[in-house]
CSV table of N, CA and C in Angstrom, one decimal:
chain,number,residue,atom,x,y,z
A,1,MET,N,-50.7,-135.7,-18.1
A,1,MET,CA,-50.2,-134.5,-18.8
A,1,MET,C,-50.7,-133.3,-18.1
A,2,ASN,N,-49.8,-132.4,-17.9
A,2,ASN,CA,-50.2,-131.1,-17.3
A,2,ASN,C,-50.7,-130.1,-18.3
A,3,GLU,N,-51.3,-129.0,-17.9
A,3,GLU,CA,-51.9,-128.1,-18.8
A,3,GLU,C,-50.9,-127.4,-19.7
A,4,GLN,N,-49.7,-127.2,-19.2
A,4,GLN,CA,-48.6,-126.6,-20.1
A,4,GLN,C,-48.3,-127.6,-21.2
A,5,GLU,N,-48.2,-128.9,-20.9
A,5,GLU,CA,-47.9,-129.8,-22.0
A,5,GLU,C,-49.0,-129.9,-23.0
A,6,LEU,N,-50.3,-129.9,-22.5
A,6,LEU,CA,-51.4,-129.9,-23.4
A,6,LEU,C,-51.4,-128.7,-24.3
A,7,SER,N,-51.1,-127.5,-23.7
A,7,SER,CA,-51.1,-126.2,-24.4
A,7,SER,C,-50.0,-126.3,-25.5
A,8,GLU,N,-48.8,-126.8,-25.2
A,8,GLU,CA,-47.8,-126.9,-26.2
A,8,GLU,C,-48.1,-127.8,-27.4
A,9,ARG,N,-48.8,-128.9,-27.0
A,9,ARG,CA,-49.2,-129.9,-28.1
A,9,ARG,C,-50.3,-129.2,-29.0
A,10,ILE,N,-51.2,-128.5,-28.3
A,10,ILE,CA,-52.3,-127.9,-29.1
A,10,ILE,C,-51.7,-126.8,-30.1
A,11,GLU,N,-50.7,-126.1,-29.6
A,11,GLU,CA,-50.1,-125.1,-30.5
A,11,GLU,C,-49.4,-125.8,-31.7
A,12,GLN,N,-48.8,-126.9,-31.5
A,12,GLN,CA,-48.2,-127.7,-32.6
A,12,GLN,C,-49.3,-128.1,-33.6
A,13,GLY,N,-50.4,-128.6,-33.0
A,13,GLY,CA,-51.5,-129.0,-33.8
A,13,GLY,C,-52.1,-127.9,-34.6
A,14,ALA,N,-52.3,-126.7,-33.9
A,14,ALA,CA,-52.9,-125.6,-34.6
A,14,ALA,C,-51.9,-125.0,-35.7
A,15,GLU,N,-50.7,-125.0,-35.4
A,15,GLU,CA,-49.7,-124.6,-36.4
A,15,GLU,C,-49.7,-125.5,-37.7
A,16,LEU,N,-49.8,-126.8,-37.4
A,16,LEU,CA,-49.9,-127.8,-38.5
A,16,LEU,C,-51.2,-127.5,-39.3
A,17,LEU,N,-52.3,-127.3,-38.7
A,17,LEU,CA,-53.5,-127.0,-39.4
A,17,LEU,C,-53.4,-125.6,-40.1
A,18,ASP,N,-52.7,-124.7,-39.6
A,18,ASP,CA,-52.5,-123.4,-40.2
A,18,ASP,C,-51.8,-123.6,-41.6
A,19,GLN,N,-50.9,-124.6,-41.6
A,19,GLN,CA,-50.1,-124.8,-42.8
A,19,GLN,C,-50.9,-125.7,-43.8
A,20,GLU,N,-51.6,-126.7,-43.3
A,20,GLU,CA,-52.3,-127.7,-44.2
A,20,GLU,C,-53.7,-127.3,-44.5
A,21,TYR,N,-54.3,-126.5,-43.7
A,21,TYR,CA,-55.8,-126.1,-43.9
A,21,TYR,C,-56.0,-124.7,-43.5
A,22,PRO,N,-55.5,-123.7,-44.2
A,22,PRO,CA,-55.6,-122.3,-43.9
A,22,PRO,C,-57.0,-122.0,-43.5
A,23,GLU,N,-57.2,-121.1,-42.5
A,23,GLU,CA,-58.5,-120.6,-42.1
A,23,GLU,C,-59.4,-121.7,-41.4
A,24,TRP,N,-58.7,-122.8,-41.0
A,24,TRP,CA,-59.5,-123.9,-40.4
A,24,TRP,C,-60.3,-123.5,-39.2
A,25,PHE,N,-59.8,-122.5,-38.5
A,25,PHE,CA,-60.4,-122.1,-37.2
A,25,PHE,C,-61.7,-121.4,-37.5
A,26,SER,N,-62.0,-120.9,-38.7
A,26,SER,CA,-63.2,-120.3,-39.0
A,26,SER,C,-64.4,-121.3,-39.2
A,27,GLU,N,-64.0,-122.6,-39.4
A,27,GLU,CA,-65.0,-123.6,-39.7
A,27,GLU,C,-65.4,-124.4,-38.4
A,28,ILE,N,-64.8,-124.1,-37.3
A,28,ILE,CA,-65.1,-124.8,-36.1
A,28,ILE,C,-66.3,-124.2,-35.3
A,29,ASP,N,-67.2,-125.0,-35.0
A,29,ASP,CA,-68.4,-124.6,-34.2
A,29,ASP,C,-67.9,-124.8,-32.7
A,30,GLU,N,-67.5,-123.8,-32.1
A,30,GLU,CA,-67.0,-123.9,-30.7
A,30,GLU,C,-68.1,-124.4,-29.7
A,31,GLY,N,-69.3,-124.1,-29.9
A,31,GLY,CA,-70.4,-124.7,-29.1
A,31,GLY,C,-70.5,-126.2,-29.1
A,32,ARG,N,-70.1,-126.7,-30.3
A,32,ARG,CA,-70.2,-128.2,-30.5
A,32,ARG,C,-68.9,-128.9,-30.2
A,33,LEU,N,-67.8,-128.1,-30.1
A,33,LEU,CA,-66.4,-128.6,-29.9
A,33,LEU,C,-66.3,-129.5,-28.6
A,34,ASP,N,-65.9,-130.7,-28.8
A,34,ASP,CA,-65.7,-131.6,-27.7
A,34,ASP,C,-64.7,-132.6,-28.1
A,35,LEU,N,-63.5,-132.5,-27.5
A,35,LEU,CA,-62.4,-133.4,-27.9
A,35,LEU,C,-62.6,-134.8,-27.4
A,36,ARG,N,-63.6,-135.1,-26.5
A,36,ARG,CA,-63.9,-136.4,-26.1
A,36,ARG,C,-64.6,-137.2,-27.1
A,37,SER,N,-65.2,-136.5,-28.1
A,37,SER,CA,-66.1,-137.1,-29.1
A,37,SER,C,-65.4,-137.0,-30.5
A,38,HIS,N,-65.3,-138.2,-31.1
A,38,HIS,CA,-64.7,-138.1,-32.5
A,38,HIS,C,-65.8,-137.7,-33.5
A,39,CYS,N,-66.9,-137.3,-33.0
A,39,CYS,CA,-68.0,-136.7,-33.9
A,39,CYS,C,-68.0,-135.2,-33.9
A,40,SER,N,-67.4,-134.6,-32.8
A,40,SER,CA,-67.4,-133.2,-32.7
A,40,SER,C,-66.1,-132.6,-32.3
A,41,ASP,N,-65.0,-133.3,-32.5
A,41,ASP,CA,-63.7,-132.8,-32.2
A,41,ASP,C,-63.2,-131.9,-33.4
A,42,VAL,N,-62.0,-131.4,-33.3
A,42,VAL,CA,-61.5,-130.5,-34.4
A,42,VAL,C,-61.4,-131.2,-35.7
A,43,LEU,N,-60.9,-132.4,-35.8
A,43,LEU,CA,-60.8,-133.1,-37.1
A,43,LEU,C,-62.1,-133.5,-37.6
A,44,ALA,N,-63.0,-134.0,-36.8
A,44,ALA,CA,-64.4,-134.3,-37.3
A,44,ALA,C,-65.1,-133.1,-37.9
A,45,GLN,N,-64.9,-132.0,-37.3
A,45,GLN,CA,-65.6,-130.8,-37.8
A,45,GLN,C,-65.0,-130.3,-39.1
A,46,LEU,N,-63.7,-130.5,-39.3
A,46,LEU,CA,-63.0,-130.1,-40.5
A,46,LEU,C,-63.1,-131.1,-41.6
A,47,PHE,N,-63.0,-132.4,-41.3
A,47,PHE,CA,-62.9,-133.4,-42.3
A,47,PHE,C,-64.1,-134.4,-42.4
A,48,GLY,N,-65.0,-134.2,-41.5
A,48,GLY,CA,-66.2,-135.1,-41.5
A,48,GLY,C,-66.0,-136.3,-40.5
A,49,SER,N,-64.8,-136.6,-40.2
A,49,SER,CA,-64.5,-137.6,-39.2
A,49,SER,C,-63.1,-137.5,-38.7
A,50,TYR,N,-62.9,-138.0,-37.5
A,50,TYR,CA,-61.6,-138.0,-36.9
A,50,TYR,C,-60.6,-138.7,-37.8
A,51,LYS,N,-61.0,-139.9,-38.2
A,51,LYS,CA,-60.1,-140.8,-39.1
A,51,LYS,C,-59.8,-140.1,-40.4
A,52,ASP,N,-60.8,-139.5,-41.0
A,52,ASP,CA,-60.5,-138.8,-42.3
A,52,ASP,C,-59.5,-137.6,-42.1
A,53,GLY,N,-59.6,-137.0,-40.9
A,53,GLY,CA,-58.7,-135.9,-40.6
A,53,GLY,C,-57.3,-136.5,-40.5
A,54,LEU,N,-57.1,-137.6,-39.8
A,54,LEU,CA,-55.8,-138.2,-39.6
A,54,LEU,C,-55.3,-138.6,-41.0
A,55,ARG,N,-56.1,-139.1,-41.9
A,55,ARG,CA,-55.7,-139.5,-43.2
A,55,ARG,C,-55.2,-138.3,-44.0
A,56,PHE,N,-56.0,-137.2,-43.9
A,56,PHE,CA,-55.6,-136.0,-44.6
A,56,PHE,C,-54.3,-135.5,-44.2
A,57,LEU,N,-54.0,-135.5,-42.9
A,57,LEU,CA,-52.8,-135.0,-42.3
A,57,LEU,C,-51.7,-136.0,-42.3
A,58,GLU,N,-52.0,-137.2,-42.8
A,58,GLU,CA,-51.0,-138.3,-42.9
A,58,GLU,C,-50.4,-138.6,-41.5
A,59,MET,N,-51.3,-138.8,-40.5
A,59,MET,CA,-50.9,-138.8,-39.1
A,59,MET,C,-51.4,-140.1,-38.5
A,60,GLU,N,-50.6,-140.7,-37.6
A,60,GLU,CA,-51.0,-141.8,-36.8
A,60,GLU,C,-51.5,-141.3,-35.4
A,61,TYR,N,-52.1,-142.2,-34.6
A,61,TYR,CA,-52.7,-141.8,-33.3
A,61,TYR,C,-51.7,-141.2,-32.4
A,62,LYS,N,-50.5,-141.7,-32.3
A,62,LYS,CA,-49.5,-141.1,-31.4
A,62,LYS,C,-49.2,-139.7,-31.9
A,63,GLU,N,-49.1,-139.5,-33.2
A,63,GLU,CA,-48.8,-138.1,-33.7
A,63,GLU,C,-50.0,-137.2,-33.3
A,64,ALA,N,-51.2,-137.7,-33.4
A,64,ALA,CA,-52.4,-136.9,-33.1
A,64,ALA,C,-52.3,-136.5,-31.6
A,65,GLN,N,-51.9,-137.4,-30.7
A,65,GLN,CA,-51.7,-137.0,-29.3
A,65,GLN,C,-50.6,-135.9,-29.2
A,66,ASP,N,-49.5,-136.1,-29.9
A,66,ASP,CA,-48.4,-135.1,-29.9
A,66,ASP,C,-48.8,-133.7,-30.4
A,67,HIS,N,-49.9,-133.7,-31.2
A,67,HIS,CA,-50.4,-132.4,-31.7
A,67,HIS,C,-51.7,-132.0,-31.0
A,68,GLY,N,-52.0,-132.5,-29.8
A,68,GLY,CA,-53.1,-132.1,-29.0
A,68,GLY,C,-54.5,-132.4,-29.5
A,69,LEU,N,-54.6,-133.5,-30.4
A,69,LEU,CA,-55.8,-133.8,-31.0
A,69,LEU,C,-56.5,-135.0,-30.3
A,70,THR,N,-55.9,-135.6,-29.4
A,70,THR,CA,-56.4,-136.7,-28.6
A,70,THR,C,-55.6,-137.0,-27.4
A,71,ILE,N,-56.0,-137.8,-26.5
A,71,ILE,CA,-55.3,-138.3,-25.4
A,71,ILE,C,-55.4,-139.8,-25.5
A,72,LEU,N,-54.2,-140.5,-25.6
A,72,LEU,CA,-54.2,-141.9,-25.7
A,72,LEU,C,-54.3,-142.5,-24.3
A,73,ASN,N,-55.1,-143.5,-24.1
A,73,ASN,CA,-55.3,-144.1,-22.8
A,73,ASN,C,-55.4,-145.6,-22.9
A,74,GLU,N,-54.5,-146.1,-23.8
A,74,GLU,CA,-54.6,-147.5,-24.1
A,74,GLU,C,-54.5,-148.5,-22.9
A,75,ASP,N,-53.7,-148.1,-22.0
A,75,ASP,CA,-53.5,-149.0,-20.8
A,75,ASP,C,-54.3,-148.6,-19.6
A,76,GLY,N,-55.2,-147.6,-19.8
A,76,GLY,CA,-55.9,-147.1,-18.7
A,76,GLY,C,-55.1,-146.4,-17.6
A,77,ASP,N,-53.9,-145.9,-18.1
A,77,ASP,CA,-53.0,-145.2,-17.1
A,77,ASP,C,-53.2,-143.7,-17.0
A,78,VAL,N,-54.3,-143.2,-17.5
A,78,VAL,CA,-54.6,-141.8,-17.3
A,78,VAL,C,-55.8,-141.7,-16.4
A,79,PRO,N,-55.6,-141.6,-15.1
A,79,PRO,CA,-56.7,-141.6,-14.2
A,79,PRO,C,-57.6,-140.4,-14.3
A,80,ASP,N,-57.1,-139.3,-14.7
A,80,ASP,CA,-57.9,-138.1,-14.8
A,80,ASP,C,-58.2,-137.7,-16.2
A,81,ILE,N,-58.5,-138.7,-17.1
A,81,ILE,CA,-58.7,-138.5,-18.5
A,81,ILE,C,-59.9,-137.5,-18.8
A,82,ASP,N,-61.0,-137.6,-18.0
A,82,ASP,CA,-62.1,-136.7,-18.3
A,82,ASP,C,-61.7,-135.3,-18.1
A,83,GLU,N,-60.9,-135.0,-17.0
A,83,GLU,CA,-60.5,-133.6,-16.7
A,83,GLU,C,-59.5,-133.2,-17.8
A,84,GLN,N,-58.7,-134.1,-18.3
A,84,GLN,CA,-57.7,-133.7,-19.4
A,84,GLN,C,-58.4,-133.4,-20.7
A,85,TYR,N,-59.5,-134.2,-21.0
A,85,TYR,CA,-60.2,-133.8,-22.2
A,85,TYR,C,-61.0,-132.5,-22.1
A,86,ILE,N,-61.5,-132.2,-20.9
A,86,ILE,CA,-62.1,-130.9,-20.6
A,86,ILE,C,-61.1,-129.8,-20.9
A,87,ALA,N,-59.9,-130.0,-20.3
A,87,ALA,CA,-58.8,-129.0,-20.5
A,87,ALA,C,-58.4,-128.9,-22.0
A,88,LEU,N,-58.3,-130.0,-22.6
A,88,LEU,CA,-58.0,-130.1,-24.1
A,88,LEU,C,-59.0,-129.3,-24.9
A,89,THR,N,-60.2,-129.5,-24.6
A,89,THR,CA,-61.3,-128.7,-25.4
A,89,THR,C,-61.2,-127.2,-25.1
A,90,ARG,N,-61.0,-126.9,-23.8
A,90,ARG,CA,-60.9,-125.5,-23.5
A,90,ARG,C,-59.7,-124.8,-24.1
A,91,LEU,N,-58.6,-125.5,-24.1
A,91,LEU,CA,-57.4,-125.0,-24.7
A,91,LEU,C,-57.5,-124.9,-26.3
A,92,TRP,N,-58.2,-125.8,-26.9
A,92,TRP,CA,-58.4,-125.6,-28.3
A,92,TRP,C,-59.3,-124.4,-28.6
A,93,ARG,N,-60.3,-124.2,-27.8
A,93,ARG,CA,-61.1,-123.0,-27.9
A,93,ARG,C,-60.3,-121.7,-27.8
A,94,GLU,N,-59.3,-121.7,-26.9
A,94,GLU,CA,-58.4,-120.6,-26.8
A,94,GLU,C,-57.6,-120.4,-28.0
A,95,ALA,N,-57.1,-121.5,-28.6
A,95,ALA,CA,-56.2,-121.4,-29.8
A,95,ALA,C,-57.1,-120.9,-31.0
A,96,ILE,N,-58.3,-121.3,-31.0
A,96,ILE,CA,-59.2,-120.9,-32.1
A,96,ILE,C,-59.5,-119.4,-31.9
A,97,ASN,N,-59.9,-119.0,-30.7
A,97,ASN,CA,-60.2,-117.6,-30.5
A,97,ASN,C,-59.0,-116.7,-30.8
A,98,LYS,N,-57.8,-117.1,-30.4
A,98,LYS,CA,-56.6,-116.4,-30.7
A,98,LYS,C,-56.4,-116.1,-32.2
A,99,ARG,N,-56.7,-117.1,-33.0
A,99,ARG,CA,-56.6,-117.0,-34.4
A,99,ARG,C,-57.8,-116.1,-35.0
A,100,LEU,N,-59.0,-116.3,-34.4
A,100,LEU,CA,-60.1,-115.5,-34.9
A,100,LEU,C,-59.9,-114.0,-34.7
A,101,THR,N,-59.2,-113.6,-33.6
A,101,THR,CA,-59.1,-112.2,-33.2
A,101,THR,C,-57.7,-111.6,-33.7
A,102,ALA,N,-56.9,-112.4,-34.4
A,102,ALA,CA,-55.6,-111.9,-34.8
A,102,ALA,C,-55.8,-111.0,-36.0
């Protein structure tokens, strides 16, 4: 996935959170934010765990990827997954800052 695709997915995820969990962005600890970890990703910080966040949003793993909340690598077909997660985290920080400064 390229950065534009990641950015579009994150915007969908952020818009969903805007609807389902207003002011969600004010509860994220950006210093702890790491999309590689289900202990400190967006959903874990908001709902206590990644899986609890999926349940709250009534979302499956594929939908989570479509909303920029994870990167599925079931077949090991994402050779640059670490770089993608780094980009995903950075782009979520940008989405959060955009909302904080609006």
